[in-house]
PDB file of C-alpha atoms in Angstrom:
ATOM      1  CA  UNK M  22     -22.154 127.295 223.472  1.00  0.00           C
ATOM      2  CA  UNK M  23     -21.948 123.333 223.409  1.00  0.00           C
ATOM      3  CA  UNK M  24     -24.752 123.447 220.615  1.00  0.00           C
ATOM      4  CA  UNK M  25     -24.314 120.133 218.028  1.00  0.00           C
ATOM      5  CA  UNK M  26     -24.910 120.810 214.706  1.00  0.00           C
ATOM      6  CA  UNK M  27     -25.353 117.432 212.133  1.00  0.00           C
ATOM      7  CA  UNK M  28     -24.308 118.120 208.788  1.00  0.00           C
ATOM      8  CA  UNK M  29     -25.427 115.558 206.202  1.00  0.00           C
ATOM      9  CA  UNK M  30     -22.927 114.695 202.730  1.00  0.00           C
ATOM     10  CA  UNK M  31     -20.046 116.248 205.110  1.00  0.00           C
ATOM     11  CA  UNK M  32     -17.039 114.321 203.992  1.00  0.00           C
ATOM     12  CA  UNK M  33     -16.334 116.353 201.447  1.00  0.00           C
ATOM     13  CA  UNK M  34     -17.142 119.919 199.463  1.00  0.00           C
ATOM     14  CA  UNK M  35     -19.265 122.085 200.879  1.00  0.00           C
ATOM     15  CA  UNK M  36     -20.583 119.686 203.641  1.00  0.00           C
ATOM     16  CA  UNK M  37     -17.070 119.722 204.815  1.00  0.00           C
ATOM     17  CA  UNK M  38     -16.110 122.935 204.753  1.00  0.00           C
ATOM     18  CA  UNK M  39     -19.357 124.145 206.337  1.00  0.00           C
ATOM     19  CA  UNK M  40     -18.772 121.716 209.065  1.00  0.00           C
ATOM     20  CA  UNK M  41     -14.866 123.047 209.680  1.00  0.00           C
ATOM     21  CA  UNK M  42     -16.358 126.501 209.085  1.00  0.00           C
ATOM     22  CA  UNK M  43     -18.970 125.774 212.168  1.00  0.00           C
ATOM     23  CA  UNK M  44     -16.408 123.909 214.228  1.00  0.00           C
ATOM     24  CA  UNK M  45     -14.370 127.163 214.269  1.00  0.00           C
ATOM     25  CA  UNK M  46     -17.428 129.012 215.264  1.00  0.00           C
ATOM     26  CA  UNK M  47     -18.013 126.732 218.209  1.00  0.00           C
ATOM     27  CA  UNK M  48     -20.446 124.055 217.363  1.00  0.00           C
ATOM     28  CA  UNK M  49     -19.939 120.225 217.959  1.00  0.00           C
ATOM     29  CA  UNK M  50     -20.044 118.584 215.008  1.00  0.00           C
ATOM     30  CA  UNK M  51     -21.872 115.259 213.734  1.00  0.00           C
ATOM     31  CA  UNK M  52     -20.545 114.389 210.576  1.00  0.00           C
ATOM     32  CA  UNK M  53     -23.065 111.968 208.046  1.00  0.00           C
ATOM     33  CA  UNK M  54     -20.994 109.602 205.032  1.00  0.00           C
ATOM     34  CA  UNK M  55     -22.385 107.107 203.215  1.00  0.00           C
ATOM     35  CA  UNK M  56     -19.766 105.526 201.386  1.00  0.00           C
ATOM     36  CA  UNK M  57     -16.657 107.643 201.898  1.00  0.00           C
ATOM     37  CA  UNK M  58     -15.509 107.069 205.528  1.00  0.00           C
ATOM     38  CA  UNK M  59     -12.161 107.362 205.467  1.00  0.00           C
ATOM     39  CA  UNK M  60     -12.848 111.169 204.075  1.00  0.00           C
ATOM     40  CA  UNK M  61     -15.143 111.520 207.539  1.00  0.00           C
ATOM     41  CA  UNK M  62     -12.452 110.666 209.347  1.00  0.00           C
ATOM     42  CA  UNK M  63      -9.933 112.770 208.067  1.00  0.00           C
ATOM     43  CA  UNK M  64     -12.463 115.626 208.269  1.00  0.00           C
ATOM     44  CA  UNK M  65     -13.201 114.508 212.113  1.00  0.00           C
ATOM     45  CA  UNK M  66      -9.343 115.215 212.914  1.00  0.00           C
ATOM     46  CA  UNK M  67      -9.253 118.643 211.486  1.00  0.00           C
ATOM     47  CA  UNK M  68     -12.500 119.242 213.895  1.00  0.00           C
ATOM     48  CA  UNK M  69     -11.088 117.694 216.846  1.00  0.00           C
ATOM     49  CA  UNK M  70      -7.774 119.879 216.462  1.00  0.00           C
ATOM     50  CA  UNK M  71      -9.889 123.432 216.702  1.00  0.00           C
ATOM     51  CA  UNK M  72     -11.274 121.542 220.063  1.00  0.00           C
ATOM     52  CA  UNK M  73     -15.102 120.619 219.272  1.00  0.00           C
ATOM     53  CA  UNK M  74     -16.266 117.038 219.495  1.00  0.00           C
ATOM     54  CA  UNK M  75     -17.056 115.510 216.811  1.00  0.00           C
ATOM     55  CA  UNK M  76     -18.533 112.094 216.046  1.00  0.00           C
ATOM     56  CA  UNK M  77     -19.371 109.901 212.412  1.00  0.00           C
ATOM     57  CA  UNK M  78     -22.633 108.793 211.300  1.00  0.00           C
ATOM     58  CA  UNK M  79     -22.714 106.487 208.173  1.00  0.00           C
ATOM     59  CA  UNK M  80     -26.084 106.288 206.409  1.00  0.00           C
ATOM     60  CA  UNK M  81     -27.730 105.968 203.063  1.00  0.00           C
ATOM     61  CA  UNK M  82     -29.883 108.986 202.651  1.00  0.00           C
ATOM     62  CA  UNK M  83     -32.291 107.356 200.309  1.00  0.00           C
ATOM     63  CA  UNK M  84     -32.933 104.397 202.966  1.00  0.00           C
ATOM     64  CA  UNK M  85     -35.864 105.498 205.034  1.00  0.00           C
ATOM     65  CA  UNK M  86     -35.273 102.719 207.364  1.00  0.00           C
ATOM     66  CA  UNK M  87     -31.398 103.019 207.917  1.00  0.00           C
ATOM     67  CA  UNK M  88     -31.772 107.346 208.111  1.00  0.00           C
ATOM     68  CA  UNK M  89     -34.337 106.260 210.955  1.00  0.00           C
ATOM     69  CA  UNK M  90     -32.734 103.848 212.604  1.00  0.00           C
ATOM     70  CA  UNK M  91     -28.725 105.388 212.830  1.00  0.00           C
ATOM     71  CA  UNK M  92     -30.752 108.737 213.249  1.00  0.00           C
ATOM     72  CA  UNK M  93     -32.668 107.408 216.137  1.00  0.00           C
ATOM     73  CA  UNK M  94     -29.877 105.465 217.793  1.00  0.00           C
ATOM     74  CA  UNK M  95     -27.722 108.285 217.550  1.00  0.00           C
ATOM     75  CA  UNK M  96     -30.086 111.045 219.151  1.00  0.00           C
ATOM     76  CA  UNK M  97     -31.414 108.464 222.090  1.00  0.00           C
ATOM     77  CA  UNK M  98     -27.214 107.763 223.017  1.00  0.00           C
ATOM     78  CA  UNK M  99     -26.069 111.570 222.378  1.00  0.00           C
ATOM     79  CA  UNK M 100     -28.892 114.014 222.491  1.00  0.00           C
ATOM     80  CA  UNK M 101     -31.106 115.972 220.318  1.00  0.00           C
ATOM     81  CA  UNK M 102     -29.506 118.295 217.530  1.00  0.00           C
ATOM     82  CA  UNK M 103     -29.628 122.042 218.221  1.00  0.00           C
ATOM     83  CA  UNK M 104     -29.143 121.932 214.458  1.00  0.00           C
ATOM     84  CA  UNK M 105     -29.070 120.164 210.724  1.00  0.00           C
ATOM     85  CA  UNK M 106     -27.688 120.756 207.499  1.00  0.00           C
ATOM     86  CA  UNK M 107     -29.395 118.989 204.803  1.00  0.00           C
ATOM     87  CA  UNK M 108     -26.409 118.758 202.645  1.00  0.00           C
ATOM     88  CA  UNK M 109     -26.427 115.819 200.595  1.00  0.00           C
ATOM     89  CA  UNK M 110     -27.079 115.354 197.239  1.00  0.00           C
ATOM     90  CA  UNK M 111     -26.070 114.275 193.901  1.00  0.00           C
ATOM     91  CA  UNK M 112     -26.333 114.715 190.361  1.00  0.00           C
ATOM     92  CA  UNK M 113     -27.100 112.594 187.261  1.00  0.00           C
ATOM     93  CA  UNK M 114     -27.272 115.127 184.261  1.00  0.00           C
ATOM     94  CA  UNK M 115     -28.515 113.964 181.034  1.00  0.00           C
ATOM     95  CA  UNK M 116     -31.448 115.615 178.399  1.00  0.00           C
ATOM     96  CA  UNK M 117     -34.395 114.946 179.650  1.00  0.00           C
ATOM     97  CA  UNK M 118     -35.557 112.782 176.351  1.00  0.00           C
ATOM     98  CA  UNK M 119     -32.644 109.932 176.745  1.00  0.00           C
ATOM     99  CA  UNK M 120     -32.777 110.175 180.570  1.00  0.00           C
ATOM    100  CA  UNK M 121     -32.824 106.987 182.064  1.00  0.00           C
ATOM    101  CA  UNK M 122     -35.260 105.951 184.717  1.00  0.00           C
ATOM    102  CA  UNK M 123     -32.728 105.459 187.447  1.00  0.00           C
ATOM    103  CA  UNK M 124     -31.163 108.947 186.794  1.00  0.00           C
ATOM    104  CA  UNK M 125     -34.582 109.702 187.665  1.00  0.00           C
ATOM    105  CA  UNK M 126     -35.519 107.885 190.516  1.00  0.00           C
ATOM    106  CA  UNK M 127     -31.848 108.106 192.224  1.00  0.00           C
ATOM    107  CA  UNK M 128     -31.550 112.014 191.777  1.00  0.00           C
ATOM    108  CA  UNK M 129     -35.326 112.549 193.454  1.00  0.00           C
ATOM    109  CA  UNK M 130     -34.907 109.697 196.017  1.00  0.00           C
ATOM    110  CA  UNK M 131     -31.736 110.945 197.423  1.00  0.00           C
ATOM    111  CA  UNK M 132     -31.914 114.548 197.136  1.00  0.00           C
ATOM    112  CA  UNK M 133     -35.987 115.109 198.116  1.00  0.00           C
ATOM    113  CA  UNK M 134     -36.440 111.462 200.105  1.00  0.00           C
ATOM    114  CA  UNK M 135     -33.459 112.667 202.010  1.00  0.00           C
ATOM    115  CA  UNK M 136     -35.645 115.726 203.204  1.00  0.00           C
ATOM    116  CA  UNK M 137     -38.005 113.339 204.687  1.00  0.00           C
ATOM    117  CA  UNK M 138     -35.759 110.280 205.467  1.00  0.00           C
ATOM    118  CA  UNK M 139     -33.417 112.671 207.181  1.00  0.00           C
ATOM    119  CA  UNK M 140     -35.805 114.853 209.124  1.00  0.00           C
ATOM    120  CA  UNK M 141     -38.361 112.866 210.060  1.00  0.00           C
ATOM    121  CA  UNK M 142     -36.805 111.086 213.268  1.00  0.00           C
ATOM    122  CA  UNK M 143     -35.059 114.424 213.906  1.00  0.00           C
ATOM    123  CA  UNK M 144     -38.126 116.850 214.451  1.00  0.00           C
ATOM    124  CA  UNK M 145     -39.875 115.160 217.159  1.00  0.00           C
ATOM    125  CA  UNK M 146     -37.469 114.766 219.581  1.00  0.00           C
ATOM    126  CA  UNK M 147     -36.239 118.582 218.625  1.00  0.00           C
ATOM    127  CA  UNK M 148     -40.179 119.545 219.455  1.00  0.00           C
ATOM    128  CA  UNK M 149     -40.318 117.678 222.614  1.00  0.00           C
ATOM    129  CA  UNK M 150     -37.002 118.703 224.320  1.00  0.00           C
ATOM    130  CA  UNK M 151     -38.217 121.949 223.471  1.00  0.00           C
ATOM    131  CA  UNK M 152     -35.061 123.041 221.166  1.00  0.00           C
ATOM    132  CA  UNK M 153     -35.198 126.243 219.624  1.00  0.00           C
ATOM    133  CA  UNK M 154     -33.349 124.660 216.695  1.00  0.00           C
ATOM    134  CA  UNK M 155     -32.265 125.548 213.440  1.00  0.00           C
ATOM    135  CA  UNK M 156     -33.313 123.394 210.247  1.00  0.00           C
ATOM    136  CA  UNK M 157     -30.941 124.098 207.016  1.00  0.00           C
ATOM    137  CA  UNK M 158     -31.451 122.830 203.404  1.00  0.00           C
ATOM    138  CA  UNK M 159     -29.221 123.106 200.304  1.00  0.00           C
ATOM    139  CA  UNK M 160     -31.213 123.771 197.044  1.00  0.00           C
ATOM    140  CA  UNK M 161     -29.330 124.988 193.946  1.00  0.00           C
ATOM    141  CA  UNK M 162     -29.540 127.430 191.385  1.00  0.00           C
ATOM    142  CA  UNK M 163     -31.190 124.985 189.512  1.00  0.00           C
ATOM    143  CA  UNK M 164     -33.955 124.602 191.880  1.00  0.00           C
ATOM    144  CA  UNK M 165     -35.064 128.131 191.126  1.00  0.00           C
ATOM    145  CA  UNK M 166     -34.521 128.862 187.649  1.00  0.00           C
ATOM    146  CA  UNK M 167     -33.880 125.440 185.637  1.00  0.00           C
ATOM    147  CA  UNK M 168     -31.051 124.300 184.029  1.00  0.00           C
ATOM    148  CA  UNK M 169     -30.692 122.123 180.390  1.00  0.00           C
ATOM    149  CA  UNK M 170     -30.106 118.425 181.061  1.00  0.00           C
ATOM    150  CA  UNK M 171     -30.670 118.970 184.768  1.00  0.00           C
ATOM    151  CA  UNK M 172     -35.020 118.115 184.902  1.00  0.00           C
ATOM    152  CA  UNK M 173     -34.317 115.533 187.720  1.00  0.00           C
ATOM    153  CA  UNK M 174     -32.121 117.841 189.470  1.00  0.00           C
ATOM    154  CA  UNK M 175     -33.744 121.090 189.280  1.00  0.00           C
ATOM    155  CA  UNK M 176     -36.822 118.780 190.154  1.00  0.00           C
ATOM    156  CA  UNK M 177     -35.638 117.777 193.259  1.00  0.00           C
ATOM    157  CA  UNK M 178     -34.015 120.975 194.339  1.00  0.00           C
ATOM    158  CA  UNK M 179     -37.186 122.842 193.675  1.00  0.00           C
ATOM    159  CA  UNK M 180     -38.891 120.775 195.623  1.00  0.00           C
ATOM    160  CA  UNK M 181     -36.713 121.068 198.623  1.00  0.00           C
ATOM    161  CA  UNK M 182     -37.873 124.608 199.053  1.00  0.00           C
ATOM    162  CA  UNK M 183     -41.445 124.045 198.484  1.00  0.00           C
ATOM    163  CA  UNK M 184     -40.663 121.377 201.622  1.00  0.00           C
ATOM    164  CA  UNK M 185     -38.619 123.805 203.033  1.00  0.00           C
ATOM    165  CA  UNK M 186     -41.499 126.825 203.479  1.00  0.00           C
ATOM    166  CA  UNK M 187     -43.870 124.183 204.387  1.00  0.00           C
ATOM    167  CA  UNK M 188     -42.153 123.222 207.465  1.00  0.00           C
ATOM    168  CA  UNK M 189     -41.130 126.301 208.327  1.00  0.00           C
ATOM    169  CA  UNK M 190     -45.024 127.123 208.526  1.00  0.00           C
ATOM    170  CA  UNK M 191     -45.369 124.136 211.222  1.00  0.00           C
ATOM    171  CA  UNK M 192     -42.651 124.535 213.189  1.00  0.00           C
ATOM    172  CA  UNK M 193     -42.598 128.141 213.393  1.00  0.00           C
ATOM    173  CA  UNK M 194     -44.493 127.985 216.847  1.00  0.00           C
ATOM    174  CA  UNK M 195     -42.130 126.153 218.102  1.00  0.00           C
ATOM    175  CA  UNK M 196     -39.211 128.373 217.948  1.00  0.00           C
ATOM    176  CA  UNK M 197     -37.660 126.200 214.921  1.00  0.00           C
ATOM    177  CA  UNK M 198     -36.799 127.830 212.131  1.00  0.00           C
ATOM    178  CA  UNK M 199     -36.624 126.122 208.686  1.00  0.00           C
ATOM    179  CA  UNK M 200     -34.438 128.244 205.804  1.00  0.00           C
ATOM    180  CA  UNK M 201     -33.026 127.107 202.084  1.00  0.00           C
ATOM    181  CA  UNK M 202     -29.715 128.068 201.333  1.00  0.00           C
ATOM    182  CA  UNK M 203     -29.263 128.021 197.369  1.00  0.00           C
ATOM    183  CA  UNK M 204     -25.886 128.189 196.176  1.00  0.00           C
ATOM    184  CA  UNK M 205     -25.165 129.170 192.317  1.00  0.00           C
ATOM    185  CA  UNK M 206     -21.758 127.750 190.689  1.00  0.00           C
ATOM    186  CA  UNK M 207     -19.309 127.012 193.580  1.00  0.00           C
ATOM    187  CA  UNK M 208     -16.002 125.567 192.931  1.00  0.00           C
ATOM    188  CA  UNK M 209     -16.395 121.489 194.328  1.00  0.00           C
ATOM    189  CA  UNK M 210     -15.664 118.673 192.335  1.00  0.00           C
ATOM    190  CA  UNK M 211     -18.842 118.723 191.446  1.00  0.00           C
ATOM    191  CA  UNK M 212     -18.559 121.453 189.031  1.00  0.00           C
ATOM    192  CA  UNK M 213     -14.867 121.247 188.024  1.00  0.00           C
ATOM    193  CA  UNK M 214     -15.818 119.931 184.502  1.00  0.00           C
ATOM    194  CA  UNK M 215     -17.830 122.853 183.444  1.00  0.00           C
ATOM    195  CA  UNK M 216     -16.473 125.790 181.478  1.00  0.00           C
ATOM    196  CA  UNK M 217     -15.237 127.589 184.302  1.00  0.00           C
ATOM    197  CA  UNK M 218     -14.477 130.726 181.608  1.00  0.00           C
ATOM    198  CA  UNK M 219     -17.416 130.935 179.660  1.00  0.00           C
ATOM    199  CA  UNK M 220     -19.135 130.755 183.655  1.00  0.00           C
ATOM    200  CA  UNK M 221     -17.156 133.342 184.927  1.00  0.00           C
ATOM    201  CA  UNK M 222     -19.032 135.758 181.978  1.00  0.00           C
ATOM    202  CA  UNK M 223     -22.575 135.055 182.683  1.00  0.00           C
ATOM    203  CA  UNK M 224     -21.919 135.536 186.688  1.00  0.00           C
ATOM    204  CA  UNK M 225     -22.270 139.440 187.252  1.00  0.00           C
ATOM    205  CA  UNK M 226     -19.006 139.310 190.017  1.00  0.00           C
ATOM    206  CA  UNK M 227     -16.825 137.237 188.047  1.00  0.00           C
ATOM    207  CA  UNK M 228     -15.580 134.473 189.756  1.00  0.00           C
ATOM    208  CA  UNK M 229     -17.127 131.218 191.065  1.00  0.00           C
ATOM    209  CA  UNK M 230     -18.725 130.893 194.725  1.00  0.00           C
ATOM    210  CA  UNK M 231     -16.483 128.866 197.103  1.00  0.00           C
ATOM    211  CA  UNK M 232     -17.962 126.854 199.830  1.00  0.00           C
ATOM    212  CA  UNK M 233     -16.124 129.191 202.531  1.00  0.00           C
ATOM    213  CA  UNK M 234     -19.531 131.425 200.777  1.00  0.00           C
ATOM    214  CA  UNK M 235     -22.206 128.841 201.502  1.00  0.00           C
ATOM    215  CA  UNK M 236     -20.302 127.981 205.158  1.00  0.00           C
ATOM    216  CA  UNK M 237     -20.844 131.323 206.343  1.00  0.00           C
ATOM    217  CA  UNK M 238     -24.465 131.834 204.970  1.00  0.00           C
ATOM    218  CA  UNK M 239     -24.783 128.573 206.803  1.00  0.00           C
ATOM    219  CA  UNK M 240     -23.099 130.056 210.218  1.00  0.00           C
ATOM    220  CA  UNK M 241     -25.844 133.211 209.962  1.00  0.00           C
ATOM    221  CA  UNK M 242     -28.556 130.987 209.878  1.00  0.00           C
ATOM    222  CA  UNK M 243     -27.575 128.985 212.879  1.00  0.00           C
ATOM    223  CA  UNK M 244     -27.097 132.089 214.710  1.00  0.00           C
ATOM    224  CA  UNK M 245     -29.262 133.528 217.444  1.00  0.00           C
ATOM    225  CA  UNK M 246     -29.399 136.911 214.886  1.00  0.00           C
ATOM    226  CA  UNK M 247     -31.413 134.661 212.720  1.00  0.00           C
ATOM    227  CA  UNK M 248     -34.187 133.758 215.313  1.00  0.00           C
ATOM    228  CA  UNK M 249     -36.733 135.292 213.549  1.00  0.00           C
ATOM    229  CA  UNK M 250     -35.143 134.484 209.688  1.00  0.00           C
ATOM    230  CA  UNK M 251     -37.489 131.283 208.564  1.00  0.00           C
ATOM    231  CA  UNK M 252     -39.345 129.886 205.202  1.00  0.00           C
ATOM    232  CA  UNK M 253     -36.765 132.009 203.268  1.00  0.00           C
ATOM    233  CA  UNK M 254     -34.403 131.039 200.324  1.00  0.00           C
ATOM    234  CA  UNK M 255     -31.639 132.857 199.883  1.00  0.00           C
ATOM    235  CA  UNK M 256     -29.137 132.294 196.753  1.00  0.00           C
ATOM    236  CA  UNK M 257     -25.462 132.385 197.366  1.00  0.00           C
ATOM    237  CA  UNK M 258     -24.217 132.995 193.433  1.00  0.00           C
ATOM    238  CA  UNK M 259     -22.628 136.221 192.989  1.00  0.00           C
ATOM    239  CA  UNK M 260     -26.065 137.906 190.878  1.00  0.00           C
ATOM    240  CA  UNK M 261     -26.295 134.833 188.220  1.00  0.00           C
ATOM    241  CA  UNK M 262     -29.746 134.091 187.134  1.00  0.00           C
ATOM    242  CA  UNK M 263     -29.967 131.611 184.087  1.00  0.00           C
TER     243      UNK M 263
END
């Protein structure tokens, strides 16, 4: 297939599994970091054992200029992307009246500016090499229906699919497609301080999503059965709705 596939936040969770999960599949994978390298590099071993290449990128989502300069660099020595996973994110809960302004700002600027910081140096060269690609963003649960001491958050995830079907509107002549993947509780260490029981009730099948789930939503959307699949959101969360 030799189709690469870059996969933002993949050190760890579900950007990691996805990316082992695609790896298996047959994709090359370009693992993204910003801090966490050593993680990247223990992920880029497991890769390189199922036989795909594999390569690091370490960048800042939230920095315009670093996203477009690693991003560039990286596309002009290697190639264009048949794919990306817009996987990174992070959280800084709190109620929305003692919510501090940089809970604000760093929750928006790294989960929405990564949209654009991310994608921006990616979608012209995908356009002018003519790649039929495949464009892949993580929203949440929270992105669709809300969630208490999560404004910034849901905020930013519900504006990555109002980004998301916009895109998908201009680049749908081109053969790209442009989807949301939404995932409802998975079980990351980003969610294993919640009340996993009292969870368990509200979601109609019971148990918690894993990112194996997410992966292989991922994996369809990559696919060549999901050519004409774009502008769409579709939640990975076992029937919850808050």
């Amino acid at each position: 297939m030799n189709k690469t596939v870059l996969i933002t936040g993949s050190s760890r969770g579900i950007g990691k599994e996805t990316a082992l999960y695609l790896a298996q599949k047959g994709y090359d994978i370009v693992l993204h970091c910003n801090q966490n390298i050593s993680k990247a590099e223990e992920t880029a071993v497991e890769i390189e054992k199922s036989g795909q290449k594999t390569r690091i990128l370490q960048f800042n989502v939230s920095d315009r200029k670093q996203c477009r300069n690693v991003i560039t660099d990286d596309i002009e020595k290697n190639g264009i992307y048949y794919g990306v996973v817009l996987n990174a994110g992070i959280s800084r809960d709190n109620v929305f009246p003692a919510m501090e302004d940089s809970e604000w700002d760093d929750v928006l600027n790294t989960n929405l500016g990564g949209f654009y910081n991310v994608l921006k140096p990616v979608i012209m060269p995908m356009i002018s090499n003519r790649i039929k690609g495949r464009i892949i963003t993580l929203s949440s649960i929270s992105g669709l229906a809300g969630n208490r001491g999560q404004v910034n958050y849901s905020a930013s995830k519900a504006g990555i699919i109002g980004a998301t079907k916009a895109l998908a509107l201009e680049l749908a002549k081109r053969g790209i497609t442009v989807n949301c993947v939404a995932p409802g509780v998975i079980d990351t260490d980003m969610t294993k301080d919640l009340p996993v029981d009292e969870l368990k009730k509200m979601i109609p099948m019971k148990r918690l999503g894993s990112a194996h789930d997410v992966a292989g939503t991922i994996n369809f959307l990559l696919s060549e059965d999901a050519s004409y699949i774009t502008g769409q959101v579709i939640s990975v969360n076992g029937g919850l709705y808050l």
